[in-house]
mmCIF file of C-alpha atoms in Angstrom:
data_model
loop_
_atom_site.group_PDB
_atom_site.id
_atom_site.type_symbol
_atom_site.label_atom_id
_atom_site.label_comp_id
_atom_site.label_asym_id
_atom_site.label_seq_id
_atom_site.Cartn_x
_atom_site.Cartn_y
_atom_site.Cartn_z
ATOM 1 C CA MET A 1 -52.103 -26.417 281.755
ATOM 2 C CA ARG A 2 -48.350 -26.060 281.939
ATOM 3 C CA CYS A 3 -46.349 -24.162 284.515
ATOM 4 C CA ALA A 4 -43.104 -22.271 284.083
ATOM 5 C CA SER A 5 -40.012 -23.985 285.425
ATOM 6 C CA VAL A 6 -36.388 -23.075 286.060
ATOM 7 C CA SER A 7 -35.482 -24.424 282.608
ATOM 8 C CA PRO A 8 -35.772 -21.928 279.726
ATOM 9 C CA GLU A 9 -37.731 -24.500 277.701
ATOM 10 C CA VAL A 10 -41.408 -24.498 276.836
ATOM 11 C CA VAL A 11 -43.289 -27.774 276.520
ATOM 12 C CA VAL A 12 -45.789 -27.709 273.671
ATOM 13 C CA PRO A 13 -48.566 -30.229 274.281
ATOM 14 C CA LYS A 14 -48.602 -33.271 271.996
ATOM 15 C CA GLU A 15 -52.010 -32.363 270.534
ATOM 16 C CA VAL A 16 -50.713 -28.929 269.500
ATOM 17 C CA ARG A 17 -47.468 -30.353 268.048
ATOM 18 C CA GLU A 18 -49.421 -32.854 265.980
ATOM 19 C CA ALA A 19 -51.979 -30.280 264.816
ATOM 20 C CA LEU A 20 -49.228 -27.905 263.661
ATOM 21 C CA GLY A 21 -46.910 -30.607 262.329
ATOM 22 C CA LEU A 22 -44.101 -29.581 264.684
ATOM 23 C CA LYS A 23 -41.046 -31.808 264.835
ATOM 24 C CA PRO A 24 -38.011 -31.722 267.145
ATOM 25 C CA GLY A 25 -35.996 -28.663 266.119
ATOM 26 C CA SER A 26 -38.986 -26.779 264.665
ATOM 27 C CA ILE A 27 -38.589 -23.031 265.068
ATOM 28 C CA LEU A 28 -41.350 -20.976 266.651
ATOM 29 C CA ASP A 29 -41.601 -17.209 266.440
ATOM 30 C CA VAL A 30 -42.682 -16.050 269.914
ATOM 31 C CA GLN A 31 -44.519 -12.740 270.239
ATOM 32 C CA ILE A 32 -46.628 -10.927 272.797
ATOM 33 C CA VAL A 33 -49.966 -9.856 271.327
ATOM 34 C CA ASP A 34 -52.492 -8.050 273.521
ATOM 35 C CA GLY A 35 -50.780 -9.395 276.645
ATOM 36 C CA LYS A 36 -50.812 -12.988 275.407
ATOM 37 C CA VAL A 37 -47.943 -15.163 274.238
ATOM 38 C CA VAL A 38 -48.394 -16.196 270.611
ATOM 39 C CA MET A 39 -46.141 -18.835 269.030
ATOM 40 C CA VAL A 40 -46.140 -19.163 265.245
ATOM 41 C CA PRO A 41 -44.255 -21.969 263.463
ATOM 42 C CA GLN A 42 -41.635 -20.654 261.054
ATOM 43 C CA THR A 43 -40.891 -22.456 257.815
ATOM 44 C CA SER A 44 -37.269 -23.077 256.989
ATOM 45 C CA TYR A 45 -35.483 -20.948 254.415
ATOM 46 C CA THR A 46 -35.135 -23.906 252.047
ATOM 47 C CA SER A 47 -38.818 -24.785 252.389
ATOM 48 C CA ARG A 48 -39.759 -21.264 251.364
ATOM 49 C CA LEU A 49 -37.546 -21.541 248.268
ATOM 50 C CA PHE A 50 -38.799 -24.984 247.208
ATOM 51 C CA GLY A 51 -40.492 -24.769 243.829
ATOM 52 C CA LYS A 52 -39.606 -21.139 243.154
ATOM 53 C CA HIS A 53 -38.832 -20.412 239.505
ATOM 54 C CA ARG A 54 -39.960 -23.930 238.604
ATOM 55 C CA SER A 55 -41.059 -22.616 235.209
ATOM 56 C CA LEU A 56 -37.434 -21.803 234.301
ATOM 57 C CA TRP A 57 -36.599 -25.501 234.112
ATOM 58 C CA GLN A 58 -39.635 -26.763 232.204
ATOM 59 C CA GLY A 59 -38.589 -28.687 229.114
ATOM 60 C CA GLU A 60 -34.869 -28.463 229.916
ATOM 61 C CA GLU A 61 -32.575 -30.678 231.909
ATOM 62 C CA ALA A 62 -30.443 -28.823 234.470
ATOM 63 C CA VAL A 63 -27.230 -30.578 233.388
ATOM 64 C CA ASP A 64 -27.816 -29.657 229.726
ATOM 65 C CA TYR A 65 -28.492 -26.052 230.714
ATOM 66 C CA ILE A 66 -25.280 -25.820 232.745
ATOM 67 C CA ARG A 67 -23.264 -27.376 229.927
ATOM 68 C CA SER A 68 -24.657 -24.845 227.445
ATOM 69 C CA GLN A 69 -23.808 -21.992 229.816
ATOM 70 C CA ARG A 70 -20.244 -23.248 230.268
ATOM 71 C CA GLU A 71 -19.830 -23.580 226.504
ATOM 72 C CA SER A 72 -20.978 -19.981 226.053
ATOM 73 C CA TRP A 73 -18.131 -18.821 228.327
ATOM 74 C CA CYS A 74 -15.601 -20.114 225.769
ATOM 75 C CA ASP A 75 -16.994 -18.050 222.879
#
Protein backbone atom coordinates (compact mmCIF):
# COMPACT_ATOMS: atom_id res chain seq x y z
CA MET A 1 0.00 0.00 0.00
CA ARG A 2 1.30 3.43 -0.90
CA CYS A 3 -0.01 6.76 0.28
CA ALA A 4 -0.14 10.06 -1.57
CA SER A 5 2.44 12.62 -0.55
CA VAL A 6 3.11 16.30 -1.19
CA SER A 7 5.40 15.33 -4.09
CA PRO A 8 3.69 14.88 -7.48
CA GLU A 9 5.49 11.55 -7.94
CA VAL A 10 4.05 8.06 -7.80
CA VAL A 11 6.15 5.19 -6.50
CA VAL A 12 5.58 2.00 -8.47
CA PRO A 13 6.43 -1.04 -6.36
CA LYS A 14 9.55 -2.97 -7.38
CA GLU A 15 7.55 -6.13 -8.16
CA VAL A 16 5.34 -4.21 -10.59
CA ARG A 17 8.31 -2.44 -12.24
CA GLU A 18 10.06 -5.76 -12.77
CA ALA A 19 6.93 -7.50 -14.06
CA LEU A 20 6.30 -4.73 -16.61
CA GLY A 21 9.96 -4.17 -17.47
CA LEU A 22 9.81 -0.52 -16.40
CA LYS A 23 13.07 1.40 -16.27
CA PRO A 24 13.86 4.90 -14.97
CA GLY A 25 12.29 7.32 -17.45
CA SER A 26 9.62 4.86 -18.66
CA ILE A 27 6.44 6.65 -19.67
CA LEU A 28 3.10 5.57 -18.24
CA ASP A 29 -0.26 6.58 -19.65
CA VAL A 30 -2.46 7.34 -16.63
CA GLN A 31 -6.23 7.02 -17.00
CA ILE A 32 -9.27 6.78 -14.77
CA VAL A 33 -11.38 3.73 -15.63
CA ASP A 34 -14.52 2.99 -13.62
CA GLY A 35 -13.24 5.16 -10.76
CA LYS A 36 -9.85 3.42 -10.65
CA VAL A 37 -6.45 4.71 -11.69
CA VAL A 38 -5.00 2.62 -14.51
CA MET A 39 -1.37 3.06 -15.61
CA VAL A 40 -0.30 1.55 -18.93
CA PRO A 41 3.35 1.54 -20.06
CA GLN A 42 3.85 3.36 -23.35
CA THR A 43 6.42 2.18 -25.86
CA SER A 44 8.73 4.78 -27.30
CA TYR A 45 8.19 6.11 -30.81
CA THR A 46 11.41 4.50 -32.03
CA SER A 47 10.49 1.15 -30.50
CA ARG A 48 7.21 1.18 -32.39
CA LEU A 49 9.07 1.85 -35.66
CA PHE A 50 11.74 -0.82 -35.13
CA GLY A 51 11.51 -3.45 -37.84
CA LYS A 52 8.86 -1.68 -39.91
CA HIS A 53 9.32 -2.11 -43.66
CA ARG A 54 12.09 -4.64 -42.99
CA SER A 55 11.15 -6.38 -46.24
CA LEU A 56 12.23 -3.31 -48.25
CA TRP A 57 15.87 -3.95 -47.37
CA GLN A 58 16.03 -7.71 -47.90
CA GLY A 59 18.81 -8.62 -50.31
CA GLU A 60 20.08 -5.04 -50.59
CA GLU A 61 22.62 -3.09 -48.61
CA ALA A 62 21.41 0.34 -47.46
CA VAL A 63 24.58 2.10 -48.65
CA ASP A 64 24.27 0.56 -52.13
CA TYR A 65 20.62 1.59 -52.30
CA ILE A 66 21.41 5.19 -51.35
CA ARG A 67 24.24 5.35 -53.87
CA SER A 68 21.93 4.11 -56.63
CA GLN A 69 19.32 6.70 -55.67
CA ARG A 70 21.89 9.51 -55.73
CA GLU A 71 23.14 8.36 -59.13
CA SER A 72 19.59 8.45 -60.48
CA TRP A 73 19.36 12.15 -59.53
CA CYS A 74 22.13 12.93 -62.04
CA ASP A 75 20.31 11.38 -65.02
